[in-house]
XYZ file of C-alpha atoms in Angstrom:
512
model
C 77.137 108.986 -104.696
C 74.831 106.403 -106.338
C 72.462 104.065 -104.605
C 74.812 101.084 -104.902
C 77.645 102.940 -103.317
C 75.453 104.087 -100.407
C 74.633 100.434 -99.602
C 78.295 99.467 -99.347
C 79.705 99.370 -95.753
C 81.687 102.367 -94.863
C 85.312 101.846 -93.969
C 85.893 101.523 -90.231
C 88.035 104.273 -88.727
C 91.261 102.698 -87.440
C 92.416 105.428 -84.973
C 89.855 104.718 -82.209
C 90.656 101.038 -82.394
C 94.332 101.627 -82.181
C 93.787 103.991 -79.241
C 91.681 101.334 -77.524
C 94.332 98.772 -78.118
C 96.961 101.125 -76.734
C 94.840 101.780 -73.607
C 94.409 98.005 -73.152
C 98.072 97.363 -73.555
C 98.964 100.148 -71.167
C 96.438 98.923 -68.614
C 97.827 95.390 -68.983
C 101.422 96.730 -68.642
C 100.519 98.750 -65.511
C 98.920 95.648 -63.946
C 102.005 93.524 -64.607
C 104.287 96.334 -63.385
C 102.201 96.670 -60.222
C 102.211 92.935 -59.715
C 105.963 92.739 -60.078
C 106.441 95.647 -57.692
C 104.536 93.801 -54.950
C 106.184 90.404 -55.640
C 109.328 90.903 -53.438
C 107.479 91.998 -50.220
C 104.770 89.368 -50.839
C 107.381 86.714 -51.026
C 109.017 87.969 -47.800
C 105.563 87.967 -46.071
C 104.885 84.438 -47.264
C 108.324 83.326 -45.941
C 107.582 85.083 -42.604
C 104.193 83.303 -42.372
C 105.898 79.972 -42.776
C 108.609 80.809 -40.180
C 106.255 82.315 -37.689
C 103.823 79.428 -37.750
C 106.173 76.458 -38.192
C 106.019 74.205 -35.094
C 103.915 76.813 -33.404
C 102.534 74.313 -30.905
C 105.565 72.091 -30.508
C 106.521 73.550 -27.102
C 104.263 74.057 -24.170
C 103.395 77.348 -22.648
C 105.833 78.916 -20.256
C 105.076 80.899 -17.101
C 104.651 84.336 -18.733
C 102.255 82.903 -21.357
C 100.181 81.237 -18.688
C 100.090 84.521 -16.776
C 98.769 86.244 -19.957
C 95.919 83.717 -20.133
C 95.208 84.102 -16.380
C 95.066 87.873 -16.560
C 92.993 87.855 -19.702
C 90.417 85.558 -18.047
C 89.404 88.342 -15.727
C 86.549 90.700 -16.471
C 87.679 93.861 -18.361
C 87.645 96.148 -15.290
C 89.686 93.713 -13.150
C 92.045 93.060 -16.084
C 92.633 96.809 -16.485
C 93.500 97.403 -12.851
C 95.601 94.184 -12.731
C 97.547 95.365 -15.769
C 97.173 99.091 -15.740
C 100.842 99.328 -16.566
C 100.269 97.712 -20.017
C 96.610 96.815 -20.618
C 96.284 96.835 -24.367
C 97.484 93.328 -25.167
C 95.291 91.749 -22.473
C 92.119 93.323 -23.881
C 92.918 92.079 -27.321
C 93.688 88.626 -25.991
C 90.298 88.562 -24.203
C 88.538 88.732 -27.520
C 90.965 86.340 -29.198
C 90.432 83.677 -26.476
C 86.715 83.656 -27.275
C 87.436 82.314 -30.730
C 89.705 79.349 -29.811
C 91.651 77.763 -26.964
C 94.488 75.699 -28.528
C 98.033 76.824 -27.876
C 98.566 77.418 -31.617
C 95.472 79.605 -31.812
C 96.363 81.582 -28.684
C 99.862 82.214 -30.057
C 98.398 83.241 -33.417
C 97.594 86.698 -32.159
C 101.280 87.457 -31.750
C 101.887 86.039 -35.237
C 99.479 88.565 -36.784
C 101.354 91.499 -35.259
C 104.696 90.007 -36.227
C 103.558 89.842 -39.822
C 102.352 93.368 -39.615
C 105.769 94.437 -38.341
C 107.427 92.778 -41.372
C 105.276 94.873 -43.748
C 105.728 98.068 -41.739
C 109.528 97.831 -41.617
C 109.465 97.363 -45.376
C 107.198 100.408 -45.702
C 109.448 102.500 -43.449
C 112.747 101.410 -45.048
C 111.340 102.001 -48.542
C 109.995 105.417 -47.560
C 113.166 106.668 -45.919
C 116.010 104.893 -47.832
C 114.813 102.919 -50.842
C 113.087 99.838 -52.117
C 116.041 97.450 -51.793
C 116.660 98.569 -48.166
C 112.965 98.083 -47.296
C 112.992 94.485 -48.674
C 116.259 93.561 -46.978
C 115.159 95.021 -43.673
C 111.839 93.099 -43.856
C 113.668 89.893 -44.698
C 116.044 90.385 -41.719
C 113.146 90.847 -39.430
C 111.324 87.802 -40.815
C 114.482 85.609 -40.382
C 115.404 86.829 -36.838
C 115.104 83.935 -34.365
C 114.458 86.449 -31.653
C 111.496 87.888 -33.521
C 110.229 84.420 -34.396
C 110.430 83.358 -30.710
C 108.282 86.270 -29.610
C 105.936 85.702 -32.554
C 105.340 82.238 -31.156
C 104.337 83.152 -27.618
C 101.255 84.537 -25.914
C 102.882 87.786 -24.940
C 102.720 91.436 -26.051
C 106.101 91.980 -27.600
C 105.211 91.733 -31.252
C 102.214 94.002 -30.563
C 104.664 96.527 -29.142
C 106.863 96.102 -32.188
C 103.938 96.610 -34.633
C 102.456 99.680 -32.823
C 105.809 101.451 -32.451
C 106.543 100.865 -36.143
C 103.175 102.166 -37.230
C 103.807 105.323 -35.212
C 107.169 105.768 -36.812
C 105.712 105.304 -40.323
C 103.266 108.167 -39.654
C 106.032 110.276 -38.217
C 108.204 109.574 -41.268
C 105.445 110.785 -43.554
C 105.282 113.992 -41.515
C 109.027 114.503 -41.669
C 109.173 114.025 -45.417
C 106.497 116.547 -46.300
C 107.828 119.176 -48.639
C 107.505 122.970 -48.221
C 105.304 124.850 -48.381
C 103.113 121.942 -47.272
C 102.822 121.042 -43.633
C 102.147 117.662 -41.950
C 98.415 116.930 -41.993
C 96.444 116.449 -38.821
C 95.740 112.920 -39.942
C 99.483 112.149 -40.061
C 100.120 113.757 -36.647
C 97.090 111.943 -35.164
C 98.414 108.598 -36.484
C 101.814 109.238 -34.922
C 100.282 110.185 -31.569
C 97.761 107.334 -31.506
C 100.197 104.559 -32.328
C 102.831 105.908 -29.949
C 100.161 105.839 -27.242
C 99.146 102.219 -28.132
C 102.744 101.171 -28.065
C 103.276 102.690 -24.629
C 100.113 100.971 -23.387
C 101.648 97.727 -24.642
C 105.193 98.028 -23.263
C 105.838 101.282 -21.300
C 109.485 101.436 -22.366
C 108.158 102.570 -25.723
C 107.958 106.020 -24.133
C 111.668 106.359 -24.734
C 110.940 106.561 -28.490
C 109.376 109.973 -27.825
C 112.857 111.219 -26.960
C 114.116 110.194 -30.397
C 111.002 111.690 -31.941
C 111.680 115.008 -30.254
C 115.179 115.098 -31.609
C 114.268 114.417 -35.228
C 111.186 116.698 -35.104
C 113.283 119.608 -33.745
C 116.029 118.979 -36.251
C 113.571 118.861 -39.191
C 111.193 121.707 -38.245
C 113.360 123.952 -36.033
C 112.473 126.943 -38.178
C 108.772 126.215 -38.524
C 107.155 127.186 -35.203
C 103.611 126.413 -36.289
C 104.553 122.795 -37.151
C 106.251 122.407 -33.750
C 103.131 123.727 -32.072
C 101.017 121.172 -33.945
C 103.292 118.323 -32.798
C 103.120 119.704 -29.291
C 99.320 119.604 -29.236
C 99.207 116.005 -30.296
C 101.992 115.114 -27.849
C 99.917 116.813 -25.054
C 96.883 114.726 -26.024
C 99.059 111.588 -25.914
C 100.304 112.400 -22.380
C 96.729 113.164 -21.227
C 95.368 109.838 -22.475
C 98.311 107.962 -20.940
C 98.101 109.739 -17.580
C 95.881 107.119 -15.852
C 98.717 104.599 -16.269
C 101.645 106.934 -15.295
C 101.283 106.244 -11.572
C 101.452 102.537 -12.232
C 104.615 102.964 -14.229
C 106.228 104.991 -11.480
C 105.213 102.474 -8.808
C 106.345 99.481 -10.845
C 109.660 101.030 -11.781
C 110.661 101.701 -8.174
C 113.032 99.246 -6.336
C 110.125 98.274 -4.048
C 107.648 97.588 -6.897
C 106.294 94.252 -8.051
C 108.634 94.245 -11.069
C 111.655 94.458 -8.768
C 110.428 91.690 -6.582
C 109.888 89.417 -9.520
C 113.263 90.253 -11.144
C 115.464 90.268 -8.132
C 118.112 88.181 -9.919
C 118.337 90.634 -12.838
C 121.743 92.287 -13.367
C 122.727 95.456 -15.256
C 123.788 94.993 -18.884
C 127.489 94.394 -19.577
C 129.669 97.169 -20.872
C 129.621 95.786 -24.469
C 125.849 95.325 -24.454
C 125.182 97.326 -27.590
C 127.652 95.332 -29.620
C 126.643 92.006 -28.213
C 122.957 92.808 -28.760
C 123.595 92.995 -32.492
C 123.913 89.217 -32.516
C 120.933 88.678 -30.250
C 118.572 90.751 -32.382
C 119.680 89.357 -35.689
C 120.871 85.769 -35.689
C 121.525 84.144 -32.332
C 119.451 85.119 -29.182
C 120.451 81.957 -27.242
C 123.071 80.891 -24.734
C 126.733 80.757 -25.685
C 127.566 77.955 -28.115
C 129.315 74.836 -26.703
C 131.401 74.420 -29.848
C 134.438 76.657 -29.621
C 134.678 77.120 -33.374
C 131.045 78.109 -33.680
C 131.292 80.452 -30.746
C 134.265 82.148 -32.367
C 132.375 82.446 -35.610
C 129.507 84.238 -33.935
C 131.864 86.560 -32.069
C 133.541 87.560 -35.305
C 130.186 87.858 -37.052
C 129.017 90.232 -34.309
C 131.951 92.511 -35.040
C 131.133 92.212 -38.724
C 127.634 93.446 -38.018
C 129.091 96.441 -36.146
C 131.239 97.267 -39.187
C 128.256 96.928 -41.467
C 126.352 99.301 -39.220
C 129.159 101.792 -39.568
C 129.253 101.357 -43.317
C 125.556 102.399 -43.526
C 126.223 105.629 -41.673
C 129.037 106.603 -44.060
C 126.635 106.613 -46.935
C 126.144 110.158 -48.256
C 122.866 109.591 -50.163
C 119.877 110.429 -47.924
C 122.159 110.657 -44.894
C 119.613 112.778 -42.988
C 117.022 109.979 -43.200
C 119.636 107.491 -41.953
C 120.343 109.746 -39.025
C 116.649 109.686 -38.206
C 116.748 105.877 -38.207
C 119.875 105.937 -36.060
C 118.139 108.191 -33.560
C 115.190 105.740 -33.273
C 117.685 102.914 -32.719
C 120.095 104.425 -30.241
C 118.367 107.209 -28.307
C 115.750 104.927 -26.616
C 118.461 102.592 -25.435
C 120.426 105.253 -23.555
C 117.901 105.932 -20.746
C 117.136 102.178 -20.470
C 120.774 101.369 -19.950
C 121.260 104.274 -17.485
C 118.145 103.272 -15.541
C 119.329 99.618 -15.458
C 122.622 100.653 -13.834
C 121.269 103.293 -11.419
C 117.883 101.883 -10.256
C 116.391 98.666 -11.558
C 117.749 96.407 -14.279
C 115.190 96.467 -17.040
C 117.575 95.419 -19.839
C 116.006 92.387 -21.458
C 115.913 91.588 -25.192
C 112.175 91.337 -25.162
C 111.759 94.752 -23.452
C 113.881 96.511 -26.053
C 112.588 94.558 -28.990
C 110.834 97.657 -30.339
C 114.104 99.225 -31.493
C 115.295 96.243 -33.497
C 113.574 97.237 -36.845
C 115.719 100.327 -36.991
C 118.838 98.202 -36.665
C 117.601 96.108 -39.629
C 117.100 99.165 -41.730
C 120.627 100.431 -40.910
C 122.118 97.023 -41.735
C 120.149 96.867 -44.934
C 121.575 100.317 -45.894
C 125.097 99.002 -45.132
C 124.625 96.015 -47.395
C 123.361 98.092 -50.320
C 126.254 100.518 -49.899
C 128.690 97.620 -50.090
C 126.850 96.204 -53.128
C 127.275 99.500 -54.992
C 130.990 99.814 -54.171
C 132.382 96.354 -53.324
C 129.992 93.691 -54.684
C 132.146 90.741 -53.570
C 132.214 92.009 -49.967
C 128.365 92.401 -50.059
C 128.024 88.824 -51.286
C 130.437 87.462 -48.671
C 128.685 89.267 -45.861
C 125.300 88.183 -47.085
C 126.367 84.516 -47.195
C 127.858 84.766 -43.719
C 124.558 86.330 -42.539
C 122.570 83.445 -43.971
C 124.852 80.929 -42.371
C 124.651 82.663 -39.017
C 120.900 83.091 -39.041
C 120.514 79.542 -40.327
C 122.263 78.263 -37.241
C 119.923 80.304 -35.133
C 116.855 79.035 -36.890
C 117.930 75.378 -36.510
C 118.541 75.926 -32.833
C 115.108 77.621 -32.416
C 113.176 74.871 -34.107
C 115.131 71.882 -32.701
C 116.062 72.778 -29.147
C 113.408 73.104 -26.489
C 113.699 76.342 -24.629
C 110.453 76.301 -22.566
C 109.603 74.243 -19.513
C 108.271 70.692 -19.625
C 104.894 71.373 -18.039
C 102.917 70.365 -21.107
C 104.782 67.100 -21.542
C 104.830 66.188 -17.870
C 100.996 66.487 -17.747
C 100.562 64.626 -21.066
C 102.529 61.666 -19.706
C 100.332 61.527 -16.539
C 97.067 61.774 -18.543
C 98.200 58.970 -20.834
C 98.983 56.409 -18.109
C 96.994 57.450 -15.017
C 94.505 55.055 -13.440
C 91.690 55.360 -10.901
C 93.150 55.651 -7.420
C 96.198 57.701 -8.525
C 97.436 60.992 -7.092
C 99.655 63.641 -8.576
C 102.316 65.479 -6.512
C 103.314 68.698 -8.329
C 106.637 70.039 -7.125
C 106.968 73.067 -9.314
C 106.538 76.365 -7.645
C 104.193 77.482 -10.433
C 100.805 75.702 -10.647
C 99.257 77.689 -13.546
C 100.132 74.933 -16.057
C 97.834 72.487 -14.194
C 94.808 74.761 -14.736
C 95.584 75.051 -18.412
C 96.691 71.522 -19.368
C 95.444 68.989 -16.877
C 92.103 67.338 -17.660
C 92.692 64.060 -15.826
C 90.749 62.556 -12.890
C 93.480 62.165 -10.319
C 93.714 64.257 -7.177
C 96.471 66.884 -7.452
C 98.643 68.099 -4.575
C 100.782 71.097 -5.269
C 103.844 71.099 -2.987
C 106.898 73.002 -4.191
C 110.525 72.438 -3.144
C 111.551 76.037 -2.334
C 112.026 75.618 1.483
C 113.977 72.381 1.325
C 117.633 72.898 2.344
C 118.903 69.558 3.695
C 118.390 65.814 3.197
C 116.305 65.776 6.382
C 114.052 68.424 4.853
C 113.637 66.257 1.753
C 112.800 63.201 3.818
C 110.218 65.180 5.832
C 108.748 66.452 2.596
C 108.352 62.956 1.185
C 106.861 61.561 4.448
C 103.944 64.006 4.080
C 102.687 62.454 0.842
C 98.963 61.558 1.074
C 98.582 57.897 1.963
C 95.121 56.890 0.695
C 96.166 56.190 -2.910
C 97.395 53.141 -4.875
C 99.934 55.049 -6.968
C 101.560 58.483 -7.021
C 102.772 60.558 -9.890
C 105.631 62.814 -8.685
C 106.395 65.655 -11.095
C 109.898 66.655 -10.025
C 111.296 70.012 -10.794
C 114.857 69.045 -11.457
C 115.904 72.716 -11.679
C 115.540 72.967 -7.912
C 118.725 72.197 -5.952
C 116.758 69.920 -3.603
C 115.497 67.658 -6.381
C 118.283 65.074 -5.965
C 117.684 64.815 -2.220
C 113.974 64.441 -2.872
C 114.603 61.672 -5.375
C 116.839 59.807 -2.946
C 114.258 60.097 -0.181
C 111.500 58.864 -2.548
C 113.639 55.815 -3.448
C 113.830 54.895 0.238
C 110.153 55.310 0.944
C 108.505 54.030 -2.297
C 108.941 51.682 -5.184
C 109.863 53.707 -8.300
C 108.001 51.775 -11.044
C 108.831 54.170 -13.898
C 110.914 57.302 -14.498
C 110.126 59.607 -17.438
C 112.754 62.286 -18.230
C 112.275 65.332 -20.391
C 114.411 67.747 -22.399
C 114.472 70.553 -19.828
C 115.609 68.047 -17.172
C 112.333 67.500 -15.261
C 111.201 64.060 -14.314
C 107.879 62.274 -13.724
C 108.188 59.342 -11.345
C 105.499 56.655 -10.984
C 105.542 55.472 -7.328
C 103.863 52.561 -5.571
C 103.841 51.611 -1.906
C 106.977 49.734 -0.902
C 105.123 47.620 1.631
């Protein structure tokens, strides 16, 4: 090689450049693929965020929400002994209340756990059945008016939902481990921990352990060492829960506080499991006034039952579906039996924790129809959207909670020095939360009024040293009409304000 040739630039090797370009293209492709994989559940979570926070503060707090605030205002020791039956939510709410005090902020804690539940039901459905079923189940949970209602209240029910789902996700990971591997201690610890947290939120979550036992025994019946490992973590769960067990037994007795506060509760009807399909999914409200609409929802409920059956006929991954069915049905059996034999505990909010498994089963039914009868799947999906749309419209447009907030807002807007407030509701907690006015408040409920003479005597005891009186009248009490008639005889009614739940605020002046 001569000198001139040595000074010329050497040709660049093309292979490393091509390899680098291939790596870049592959990395870019992986990123896009990963992004597209997360897009469906991200979209569902964004939709859930909108639905869970829309009109979050439009209705005032109801009694149970006010009770949550009252109990969480205690010091931690008092709060624990006051709510030893289910202490977890109150401890979380204590910290949450230190960061804000508006109704929307206080309800935001339940929103967080509701969003967590949407993601976890997707994770569980995807793990056990498949990606489409996970997405559909998450969408059903996000659209459920019942879930949205509990996501928008200062109560523990979405926390219960989230904790129970987290425990089931860990258990599913343990169940799906392949031989010769065994479930890790981390997985078993996650199952035990989140089951405990769920029970400390709503004690009825303990019934999930019955379903867990069935699926664990069915899966690992020939692997004694695995069953022993589960037994150890179950024993730890019971040990940590033991301080609350006595409270559960006491509260569940006919003479307990729960029984005294739910004396009007009745056992569930014979068709409760079929009827509950509608409540969990699309319409958790009173019967519709319109006969055609009512008929539509009855037919739709039967359609859901058929869809549930279709999911169980699916051969692919049938074992996993049977696990989901166990988590859905088995916990309900002792709750129904207990409601008939001892104390009615059947309430939608108490059994909310089994609803995600229903959504997974329905999602499996829809995908089965899609693979075999696409037109049927499309028709049922459209019917579902129509039904749930009606439920969502009702939820966002019809006031379901008491008028406390609006009663007090009216008084605060128009009160003057020298006014007094007569509060006739039995519950006075709303006054402490909402009322910031300057008038003297007299809490006198209507419970003991039976006759017109009782109503007249009740009105005659109004304080007399004031220029005007604001009477907040609980129109849900049978004595309210008699009281209003007695007030009309003794005072001038200057103004009457009426509210959606039927309550009234009357501005009174002296008739003399």
